[in-house]
């Protein structure tokens, strides 16, 4: 049987459309419109690094130019249209997905009980009941409100005292939920006080959740290997995703497709049967800045195969060994990754230190003007009064 081939150009367009990067970033960026963006993406990663804007805010601004951070906080903490939990990292997730997180809660509880006893300092399991009772009796708390008599570690974010570990365990296992954040500090309360009852009380069989995970990942990726489906939500195992693909293909629910990489090599993947029948999505030629944690770049290897864009965050690389910078933002134009930029908000100004175009990208007058226009927009979003450029900011490739 002949397997259809999705060309590299087609694959890029499909991929960007599924990640809400094909259209111009118009729309109010709040309320139902913002909720629809997050529904389409599946979730948005949360991150604390704030050299310019937090990752989740930049992800949403890249898709809705009018978006402002308060709109996400309203959906999360006022309207309860979203909840915060874990995929491959901390994320904000549509509230409708909460019942499918039950499987994640169960699996994380087992995993943490086995691993965290050795990984974390002290026996956190001995503190679980006390921490849970503290929240039940006295209300919402932060990690700073528990374990007052315990020694605080100095080894970094992972060096938690036992009660903080117990609190994180209770969150990851679904017994408490994030009710709000103060700054970027999580405030926890009992899950039954946070999650609306229609989602709190709903239950799904594990097989239903596995099907939901794999089908939902394929919806949002457009095409994928079983391994890529498994890591999308990070709920299901590679074996479960592989079994789902085999069963779904045998039933005619999905089909095999060969996806062309930027190097011309084909990669066997799966897609919905109508993928090749639908028109290839148009992609606006808009230039835009992306977060290093943007959903389109989260799978670094996939992004490199499709776009030829090799990207690594250098936060943990010693400064003298960095190739680009501490926290460098990818830049996309239409369906092409054109470079990366080192910039930082400093004293009310957006300081642009360097832009490195990708090989083969010519920074003519029009493209440079488009980049500067986008930086002006970014400065406004980030609360900066002006953009300051280093003398040698436009580097050669």
Tab-separated table of C-alpha atoms in Angstrom:
chain	number	residue	atom	x	y	z
A	1	UNK	CA	0.000	0.000	0.000
A	2	UNK	CA	1.327	3.418	-0.965
A	3	UNK	CA	1.823	5.743	1.983
A	4	UNK	CA	1.041	9.401	1.227
A	5	UNK	CA	3.873	11.897	1.553
A	6	UNK	CA	3.484	15.241	3.285
A	7	UNK	CA	6.085	17.597	1.843
A	8	UNK	CA	8.199	19.706	4.159
A	9	UNK	CA	6.392	22.887	3.097
A	10	UNK	CA	2.992	21.261	3.696
A	11	UNK	CA	4.132	19.866	7.044
A	12	UNK	CA	5.295	23.264	8.246
A	13	UNK	CA	1.991	24.874	7.319
A	14	UNK	CA	-0.056	22.147	8.990
A	15	UNK	CA	2.132	22.232	12.080
A	16	UNK	CA	1.971	26.020	12.463
A	17	UNK	CA	-1.797	26.073	11.930
A	18	UNK	CA	-2.245	23.481	14.686
A	19	UNK	CA	-0.127	25.683	16.952
A	20	UNK	CA	-2.115	28.869	16.205
A	21	UNK	CA	0.815	30.482	14.399
A	22	UNK	CA	-0.622	30.543	10.878
A	23	UNK	CA	-2.942	33.533	11.306
A	24	UNK	CA	-2.062	37.062	12.246
A	25	UNK	CA	-2.199	37.572	16.026
A	26	UNK	CA	-5.530	39.379	16.049
A	27	UNK	CA	-8.365	39.062	18.545
A	28	UNK	CA	-9.115	40.518	21.987
A	29	UNK	CA	-6.872	38.036	23.837
A	30	UNK	CA	-9.130	37.782	26.859
A	31	UNK	CA	-12.192	35.927	28.103
A	32	UNK	CA	-13.684	33.385	25.709
A	33	UNK	CA	-11.233	34.296	22.944
A	34	UNK	CA	-8.202	33.583	25.135
A	35	UNK	CA	-9.786	30.399	26.467
A	36	UNK	CA	-10.265	29.239	22.853
A	37	UNK	CA	-6.545	29.769	22.150
A	38	UNK	CA	-5.559	27.649	25.158
A	39	UNK	CA	-8.154	24.995	24.249
A	40	UNK	CA	-6.644	24.817	20.763
A	41	UNK	CA	-3.107	24.440	22.123
A	42	UNK	CA	-4.164	21.982	24.842
A	43	UNK	CA	-2.134	23.713	27.551
A	44	UNK	CA	0.385	26.510	28.000
A	45	UNK	CA	3.627	25.987	29.912
A	46	UNK	CA	4.258	28.218	32.921
A	47	UNK	CA	7.765	29.449	33.625
A	48	UNK	CA	9.278	31.886	36.098
A	49	UNK	CA	12.130	33.322	33.983
A	50	UNK	CA	11.297	36.971	33.397
A	51	UNK	CA	14.139	38.624	31.486
A	52	UNK	CA	11.499	40.214	29.245
A	53	UNK	CA	8.144	38.498	29.850
A	54	UNK	CA	7.202	35.211	31.438
A	55	UNK	CA	7.014	32.319	28.980
A	56	UNK	CA	3.243	31.788	29.241
A	57	UNK	CA	2.547	35.462	28.637
A	58	UNK	CA	4.798	35.618	25.576
A	59	UNK	CA	3.268	32.410	24.194
A	60	UNK	CA	-0.196	33.956	24.361
A	61	UNK	CA	0.907	37.405	23.154
A	62	UNK	CA	2.522	35.812	20.086
A	63	UNK	CA	-0.967	34.610	19.138
A	64	UNK	CA	-3.048	37.528	20.416
A	65	UNK	CA	-1.334	40.898	20.230
A	66	UNK	CA	-3.901	42.511	22.532
A	67	UNK	CA	-3.323	39.907	25.267
A	68	UNK	CA	-2.269	41.151	28.682
A	69	UNK	CA	-1.198	38.934	31.625
A	70	UNK	CA	-4.184	39.853	33.783
A	71	UNK	CA	-6.482	38.094	31.287
A	72	UNK	CA	-4.837	34.725	32.009
A	73	UNK	CA	-5.057	35.287	35.754
A	74	UNK	CA	-8.784	35.989	35.431
A	75	UNK	CA	-9.357	32.707	33.585
A	76	UNK	CA	-7.251	30.786	36.090
A	77	UNK	CA	-8.081	32.231	39.465
A	78	UNK	CA	-11.282	34.217	39.134
A	79	UNK	CA	-13.355	32.317	36.565
A	80	UNK	CA	-11.888	28.822	37.138
A	81	UNK	CA	-11.922	28.190	33.382
A	82	UNK	CA	-8.400	26.774	33.687
A	83	UNK	CA	-6.441	24.865	36.301
A	84	UNK	CA	-2.745	24.535	36.966
A	85	UNK	CA	-0.950	21.217	36.972
A	86	UNK	CA	1.781	19.186	35.295
A	87	UNK	CA	2.340	17.970	31.749
A	88	UNK	CA	6.049	17.742	30.967
A	89	UNK	CA	6.306	20.799	33.217
A	90	UNK	CA	3.985	23.126	35.135
A	91	UNK	CA	1.178	24.301	32.850
A	92	UNK	CA	-2.165	26.035	32.699
A	93	UNK	CA	-4.803	23.648	31.351
A	94	UNK	CA	-8.472	23.927	30.310
A	95	UNK	CA	-10.721	22.972	33.225
A	96	UNK	CA	-12.604	20.498	31.004
A	97	UNK	CA	-9.451	18.355	30.968
A	98	UNK	CA	-9.364	17.960	34.749
A	99	UNK	CA	-11.163	14.563	34.897
A	100	UNK	CA	-8.483	13.096	32.607
A	101	UNK	CA	-5.805	14.231	35.064
A	102	UNK	CA	-7.015	11.580	37.518
A	103	UNK	CA	-4.805	9.030	35.760
A	104	UNK	CA	-1.876	11.433	36.053
A	105	UNK	CA	-2.545	11.944	39.771
A	106	UNK	CA	-2.503	8.201	40.416
A	107	UNK	CA	0.647	7.564	38.409
A	108	UNK	CA	2.513	10.553	39.817
A	109	UNK	CA	1.683	9.488	43.382
A	110	UNK	CA	3.250	6.082	42.840
A	111	UNK	CA	6.260	7.536	41.041
A	112	UNK	CA	6.939	10.156	43.698
A	113	UNK	CA	6.541	7.767	46.609
A	114	UNK	CA	9.154	5.527	45.012
A	115	UNK	CA	11.628	8.160	43.851
A	116	UNK	CA	11.304	11.189	46.092
A	117	UNK	CA	12.169	9.316	49.278
A	118	UNK	CA	15.708	8.951	47.969
A	119	UNK	CA	15.858	12.135	45.902
A	120	UNK	CA	14.539	14.622	48.466
A	121	UNK	CA	15.927	15.486	51.866
A	122	UNK	CA	14.221	13.744	54.796
A	123	UNK	CA	11.173	11.497	54.857
A	124	UNK	CA	8.472	13.656	53.304
A	125	UNK	CA	5.822	10.933	53.664
A	126	UNK	CA	5.852	11.444	57.435
A	127	UNK	CA	4.709	15.050	56.878
A	128	UNK	CA	1.850	14.424	54.432
A	129	UNK	CA	-0.947	14.112	57.000
A	130	UNK	CA	0.209	17.147	58.963
A	131	UNK	CA	0.413	19.346	55.861
A	132	UNK	CA	-2.986	18.180	54.647
A	133	UNK	CA	-4.488	18.845	58.079
A	134	UNK	CA	-2.894	22.327	58.151
A	135	UNK	CA	-4.633	23.249	54.881
A	136	UNK	CA	-7.931	21.647	55.880
A	137	UNK	CA	-8.075	23.439	59.234
A	138	UNK	CA	-6.416	26.786	58.485
A	139	UNK	CA	-6.997	27.330	54.767
A	140	UNK	CA	-4.798	27.977	51.739
A	141	UNK	CA	-1.040	28.174	52.215
A	142	UNK	CA	2.300	28.433	50.448
A	143	UNK	CA	5.365	26.267	50.945
A	144	UNK	CA	6.673	28.948	53.296
A	145	UNK	CA	3.744	28.330	55.668
A	146	UNK	CA	4.605	24.691	56.373
A	147	UNK	CA	7.565	23.074	58.081
A	148	UNK	CA	8.521	26.137	60.107
A	149	UNK	CA	10.639	23.970	62.406
A	150	UNK	CA	12.492	22.285	59.532
A	151	UNK	CA	15.898	23.267	58.241
A	152	UNK	CA	15.782	25.146	54.935
A	153	UNK	CA	18.301	23.802	52.445
A	154	UNK	CA	20.841	25.903	50.590
A	155	UNK	CA	21.368	23.561	47.667
A	156	UNK	CA	18.953	25.222	45.220
A	157	UNK	CA	15.328	24.810	44.222
A	158	UNK	CA	15.503	21.013	44.551
A	159	UNK	CA	16.740	21.084	48.137
A	160	UNK	CA	13.286	21.129	49.712
A	161	UNK	CA	12.529	20.601	53.375
A	162	UNK	CA	10.240	17.591	54.020
A	163	UNK	CA	7.003	19.554	54.462
A	164	UNK	CA	7.509	21.427	51.191
A	165	UNK	CA	8.093	18.098	49.467
A	166	UNK	CA	4.910	16.775	51.078
A	167	UNK	CA	3.010	19.825	49.814
A	168	UNK	CA	4.290	19.307	46.278
A	169	UNK	CA	3.377	15.629	46.535
A	170	UNK	CA	-0.170	16.545	47.558
A	171	UNK	CA	-0.412	18.873	44.553
A	172	UNK	CA	1.031	16.421	42.048
A	173	UNK	CA	-1.232	13.648	43.362
A	174	UNK	CA	-4.320	15.862	43.066
A	175	UNK	CA	-5.208	16.220	46.745
A	176	UNK	CA	-4.549	19.956	46.771
A	177	UNK	CA	-4.691	22.431	43.906
A	178	UNK	CA	-3.231	25.838	43.141
A	179	UNK	CA	-5.885	28.360	44.100
A	180	UNK	CA	-3.821	31.399	43.060
A	181	UNK	CA	-0.273	32.699	42.861
A	182	UNK	CA	1.282	35.495	44.863
A	183	UNK	CA	3.988	36.833	42.598
A	184	UNK	CA	5.052	33.512	41.166
A	185	UNK	CA	4.622	31.609	44.445
A	186	UNK	CA	1.924	28.927	44.382
A	187	UNK	CA	-0.847	29.110	46.964
A	188	UNK	CA	-2.475	25.721	47.615
A	189	UNK	CA	-5.884	24.721	48.907
A	190	UNK	CA	-7.885	21.505	49.042
A	191	UNK	CA	-8.834	20.425	45.547
A	192	UNK	CA	-12.543	20.245	46.426
A	193	UNK	CA	-12.390	23.957	47.300
A	194	UNK	CA	-10.765	24.906	43.993
A	195	UNK	CA	-12.134	22.748	41.147
A	196	UNK	CA	-15.798	23.258	40.133
A	197	UNK	CA	-17.901	20.220	41.139
A	198	UNK	CA	-18.912	19.195	37.610
A	199	UNK	CA	-15.237	18.555	36.802
A	200	UNK	CA	-14.166	17.496	40.276
A	201	UNK	CA	-16.711	14.666	40.381
A	202	UNK	CA	-16.376	13.398	36.809
A	203	UNK	CA	-14.455	10.149	36.307
A	204	UNK	CA	-13.079	8.298	33.274
A	205	UNK	CA	-11.801	4.777	32.837
A	206	UNK	CA	-8.029	4.724	32.192
A	207	UNK	CA	-8.635	3.431	28.652
A	208	UNK	CA	-10.834	6.462	27.958
A	209	UNK	CA	-8.123	8.796	29.190
A	210	UNK	CA	-5.457	7.087	27.081
A	211	UNK	CA	-7.695	7.457	24.012
A	212	UNK	CA	-8.374	11.104	24.921
A	213	UNK	CA	-4.659	11.781	25.327
A	214	UNK	CA	-3.571	10.203	22.054
A	215	UNK	CA	-6.429	11.600	19.976
A	216	UNK	CA	-6.062	15.043	21.534
A	217	UNK	CA	-2.319	15.069	20.904
A	218	UNK	CA	-2.836	14.098	17.257
A	219	UNK	CA	-5.409	16.880	16.877
A	220	UNK	CA	-2.881	19.414	18.094
A	221	UNK	CA	0.193	18.086	16.298
A	222	UNK	CA	-1.430	17.344	12.943
A	223	UNK	CA	0.859	14.349	12.412
A	224	UNK	CA	3.019	12.443	14.868
A	225	UNK	CA	4.848	9.261	15.730
A	226	UNK	CA	3.534	7.203	18.632
A	227	UNK	CA	6.419	8.524	20.722
A	228	UNK	CA	5.452	12.127	19.980
A	229	UNK	CA	1.875	11.376	21.008
A	230	UNK	CA	3.106	9.893	24.287
A	231	UNK	CA	5.175	12.914	25.297
A	232	UNK	CA	2.627	15.576	24.313
A	233	UNK	CA	0.720	15.494	27.616
A	234	UNK	CA	3.277	13.181	29.243
A	235	UNK	CA	0.377	11.119	30.631
A	236	UNK	CA	0.616	7.884	28.683
A	237	UNK	CA	3.561	5.542	28.311
A	238	UNK	CA	5.301	4.983	24.967
A	239	UNK	CA	3.926	1.426	24.975
A	240	UNK	CA	0.363	2.685	25.505
A	241	UNK	CA	0.702	5.218	22.692
A	242	UNK	CA	2.168	2.606	20.372
A	243	UNK	CA	-0.697	0.223	21.150
A	244	UNK	CA	-3.231	3.014	20.578
A	245	UNK	CA	-1.739	3.817	17.163
A	246	UNK	CA	-1.779	0.171	16.087
A	247	UNK	CA	-5.401	-0.267	17.164
A	248	UNK	CA	-6.563	3.053	15.702
A	249	UNK	CA	-4.850	2.298	12.374
A	250	UNK	CA	-6.367	-1.195	12.226
A	251	UNK	CA	-9.800	0.339	12.818
A	252	UNK	CA	-9.259	2.955	10.118
A	253	UNK	CA	-9.356	5.858	12.569
A	254	UNK	CA	-5.855	7.031	11.630
A	255	UNK	CA	-3.531	6.481	8.685
A	256	UNK	CA	0.200	6.263	8.112
A	257	UNK	CA	1.870	9.229	6.426
A	258	UNK	CA	5.489	9.944	5.535
A	259	UNK	CA	6.524	13.436	6.596
A	260	UNK	CA	9.401	15.124	4.783
A	261	UNK	CA	11.988	16.845	6.908
A	262	UNK	CA	13.956	19.910	5.912
A	263	UNK	CA	16.756	17.569	4.793
A	264	UNK	CA	14.430	15.631	2.493
A	265	UNK	CA	14.317	12.530	4.681
A	266	UNK	CA	10.941	10.912	5.301
A	267	UNK	CA	9.677	10.018	8.762
A	268	UNK	CA	6.806	7.576	9.166
A	269	UNK	CA	4.076	9.170	11.239
A	270	UNK	CA	0.321	8.956	11.834
A	271	UNK	CA	-2.455	11.389	10.961
A	272	UNK	CA	-6.207	11.605	10.705
A	273	UNK	CA	-7.454	10.205	7.360
A	274	UNK	CA	-8.607	13.591	6.057
A	275	UNK	CA	-5.209	15.275	6.419
A	276	UNK	CA	-4.288	14.932	2.749
A	277	UNK	CA	-7.795	15.864	1.566
A	278	UNK	CA	-7.986	19.219	3.284
A	279	UNK	CA	-6.417	22.346	1.743
A	280	UNK	CA	-2.965	23.158	3.066
A	281	UNK	CA	-3.407	26.011	5.571
A	282	UNK	CA	-2.191	29.430	4.525
A	283	UNK	CA	0.464	30.960	6.774
A	284	UNK	CA	0.620	34.721	7.190
A	285	UNK	CA	4.030	36.224	6.489
A	286	UNK	CA	4.036	37.980	9.847
A	287	UNK	CA	7.346	38.161	11.721
A	288	UNK	CA	6.983	37.408	15.420
A	289	UNK	CA	8.994	36.689	18.541
A	290	UNK	CA	8.488	33.351	20.251
A	291	UNK	CA	9.096	32.155	23.759
A	292	UNK	CA	11.838	29.530	24.163
A	293	UNK	CA	9.025	27.402	25.638
A	294	UNK	CA	6.608	27.986	22.761
A	295	UNK	CA	4.516	24.868	21.973
A	296	UNK	CA	5.861	24.884	18.415
A	297	UNK	CA	9.416	24.512	19.770
A	298	UNK	CA	8.812	22.383	22.856
A	299	UNK	CA	9.908	19.236	21.005
A	300	UNK	CA	13.350	20.491	19.955
A	301	UNK	CA	14.101	17.520	17.720
A	302	UNK	CA	10.801	17.839	15.867
A	303	UNK	CA	11.363	21.567	15.311
A	304	UNK	CA	14.829	20.833	13.980
A	305	UNK	CA	13.525	18.203	11.548
A	306	UNK	CA	10.773	20.469	10.221
A	307	UNK	CA	12.489	23.861	10.243
A	308	UNK	CA	16.209	23.103	10.412
A	309	UNK	CA	16.271	25.211	13.580
A	310	UNK	CA	18.636	23.994	16.293
A	311	UNK	CA	17.748	25.643	19.588
A	312	UNK	CA	18.937	25.056	23.139
A	313	UNK	CA	18.396	27.196	26.219
A	314	UNK	CA	21.751	28.263	27.662
A	315	UNK	CA	20.603	29.322	31.135
A	316	UNK	CA	22.657	26.568	32.753
A	317	UNK	CA	25.653	26.989	30.436
A	318	UNK	CA	28.537	28.977	31.995
A	319	UNK	CA	28.607	32.454	30.441
A	320	UNK	CA	31.996	32.050	28.674
A	321	UNK	CA	30.727	28.884	26.953
A	322	UNK	CA	27.419	30.278	25.675
A	323	UNK	CA	27.088	30.464	21.921
A	324	UNK	CA	24.289	33.028	21.995
A	325	UNK	CA	23.033	34.143	25.407
A	326	UNK	CA	21.404	33.384	28.740
A	327	UNK	CA	17.829	33.428	27.397
A	328	UNK	CA	17.523	33.943	23.655
A	329	UNK	CA	14.188	34.324	21.865
A	330	UNK	CA	13.495	32.506	18.568
A	331	UNK	CA	12.142	34.596	15.674
A	332	UNK	CA	9.805	33.221	13.007
A	333	UNK	CA	8.648	34.822	9.773
A	334	UNK	CA	5.758	33.084	8.075
A	335	UNK	CA	6.687	29.394	7.949
A	336	UNK	CA	10.430	29.981	8.346
A	337	UNK	CA	12.585	30.315	11.437
A	338	UNK	CA	14.805	33.274	10.614
A	339	UNK	CA	16.928	33.755	13.721
A	340	UNK	CA	17.223	34.333	17.450
A	341	UNK	CA	17.525	37.477	19.509
A	342	UNK	CA	19.161	38.319	22.842
A	343	UNK	CA	17.138	41.015	24.586
A	344	UNK	CA	16.281	42.061	28.107
A	345	UNK	CA	13.962	44.473	29.911
A	346	UNK	CA	16.105	46.849	31.936
A	347	UNK	CA	15.055	50.058	33.731
A	348	UNK	CA	11.932	50.504	31.642
A	349	UNK	CA	13.728	49.924	28.357
A	350	UNK	CA	14.000	46.939	26.052
A	351	UNK	CA	17.698	46.400	25.443
A	352	UNK	CA	18.492	44.465	22.269
A	353	UNK	CA	21.966	43.007	22.501
A	354	UNK	CA	22.189	40.832	19.413
A	355	UNK	CA	20.221	39.210	16.618
A	356	UNK	CA	21.663	36.208	14.802
A	357	UNK	CA	19.984	35.372	11.486
A	358	UNK	CA	19.768	31.733	10.473
A	359	UNK	CA	22.056	30.537	7.647
A	360	UNK	CA	20.676	31.676	4.308
A	361	UNK	CA	18.536	34.439	5.826
A	362	UNK	CA	19.339	37.841	4.368
A	363	UNK	CA	18.572	40.783	6.612
A	364	UNK	CA	17.581	43.291	3.982
A	365	UNK	CA	15.969	46.636	4.733
A	366	UNK	CA	12.409	45.271	4.673
A	367	UNK	CA	13.079	42.346	6.994
A	368	UNK	CA	15.100	44.493	9.404
A	369	UNK	CA	12.270	47.013	9.510
A	370	UNK	CA	9.766	44.218	10.197
A	371	UNK	CA	11.931	42.971	13.057
A	372	UNK	CA	12.246	46.440	14.547
A	373	UNK	CA	8.476	46.917	14.277
A	374	UNK	CA	7.908	43.659	16.148
A	375	UNK	CA	10.389	44.750	18.821
A	376	UNK	CA	8.462	48.002	19.217
A	377	UNK	CA	5.281	45.956	19.743
A	378	UNK	CA	7.086	43.710	22.214
A	379	UNK	CA	8.393	46.730	24.130
A	380	UNK	CA	4.856	48.060	24.495
A	381	UNK	CA	3.636	44.661	25.685
A	382	UNK	CA	6.485	44.416	28.192
A	383	UNK	CA	5.873	47.880	29.625
A	384	UNK	CA	9.040	49.370	28.130
A	385	UNK	CA	9.212	53.026	27.077
A	386	UNK	CA	11.756	52.510	24.312
A	387	UNK	CA	13.957	50.016	22.492
A	388	UNK	CA	17.723	50.437	22.783
A	389	UNK	CA	19.991	48.639	20.315
A	390	UNK	CA	23.615	47.703	20.957
A	391	UNK	CA	26.005	49.101	18.376
A	392	UNK	CA	26.735	45.707	16.843
A	393	UNK	CA	23.341	44.089	17.493
A	394	UNK	CA	22.759	42.814	13.930
A	395	UNK	CA	25.184	39.923	13.583
A	396	UNK	CA	26.204	38.084	10.428
A	397	UNK	CA	25.365	34.427	9.824
